[in-house]
Coordinates of C-alpha atoms in Angstrom, one line a residue:
M288 CA -1.6 9.4 -1.2
L289 CA -4.3 11.6 -4.2
I290 CA -2.2 14.5 -4.0
N291 CA 0.9 12.3 -4.5
P292 CA 0.0 8.3 -4.5
F293 CA 4.3 8.1 -5.4
Y294 CA 5.5 9.7 -1.9
A295 CA 4.9 6.5 0.2
S296 CA 7.4 3.5 0.4
I297 CA 7.9 0.3 -2.4
I298 CA 7.4 -2.2 -0.5
E299 CA 7.9 -5.1 -2.9
D300 CA 7.9 -5.1 -6.8
D301 CA 5.6 -2.0 -7.5
A302 CA 3.3 -1.8 -4.0
R303 CA 3.6 0.8 -1.9
S304 CA 2.5 0.9 1.7
A305 CA 1.1 4.2 3.0
S306 CA 0.3 4.6 7.0
L307 CA -2.7 6.2 8.0
K308 CA -2.3 9.3 10.2
R309 CA -5.2 8.7 13.3
F310 CA -5.1 5.0 12.8
P311 CA -2.6 1.8 13.1
Y312 CA -3.1 0.9 10.0
A313 CA -1.2 1.0 6.7
V314 CA -2.5 1.3 3.0
I315 CA -1.0 -1.8 0.7
Y316 CA -1.5 -0.1 -3.3
R317 CA 0.3 -0.2 -6.5
I318 CA -0.6 3.1 -9.2
D319 CA -1.8 2.3 -12.7
A320 CA 0.2 4.7 -14.4
E321 CA -2.1 3.8 -17.8
R322 CA -5.2 4.1 -16.5
L323 CA -4.3 6.8 -13.7
Q324 CA -6.2 4.4 -11.2
I325 CA -4.2 3.4 -7.3
R326 CA -5.5 0.2 -7.0
V327 CA -6.0 -0.7 -3.0
I328 CA -4.3 -4.2 -2.4
A329 CA -5.4 -4.6 1.8
I330 CA -6.0 -2.0 4.5
I331 CA -3.3 -3.5 7.2
H332 CA -3.2 -3.8 11.4
H333 CA 0.6 -2.8 12.2
H334 CA 0.7 -5.7 14.2
R335 CA 0.3 -8.1 11.4
H336 CA 2.6 -10.4 11.3
P337 CA 5.0 -8.7 7.6
N338 CA 4.6 -12.4 5.5
W339 CA 1.1 -12.0 5.3
I340 CA 1.8 -8.8 3.4
S341 CA 4.1 -10.2 0.9
N342 CA 1.6 -13.5 0.3
R343 CA -0.8 -10.7 0.2
I344 CA 1.0 -8.8 -2.8
Q345 CA 1.5 -12.2 -4.8

């Protein structure tokens, strides 16, 4: 994510999801190009219901 933050899949609007390799979690984040920052929205377990992600992003 630090090397290329654009590699992750876009899941909604400009939010992206990157899965962790060793653990069943995903990092949901947005890229702030003006400030050159990654803003983490949530770290979620893969068994979490997808609607939870949509509600969290908004």
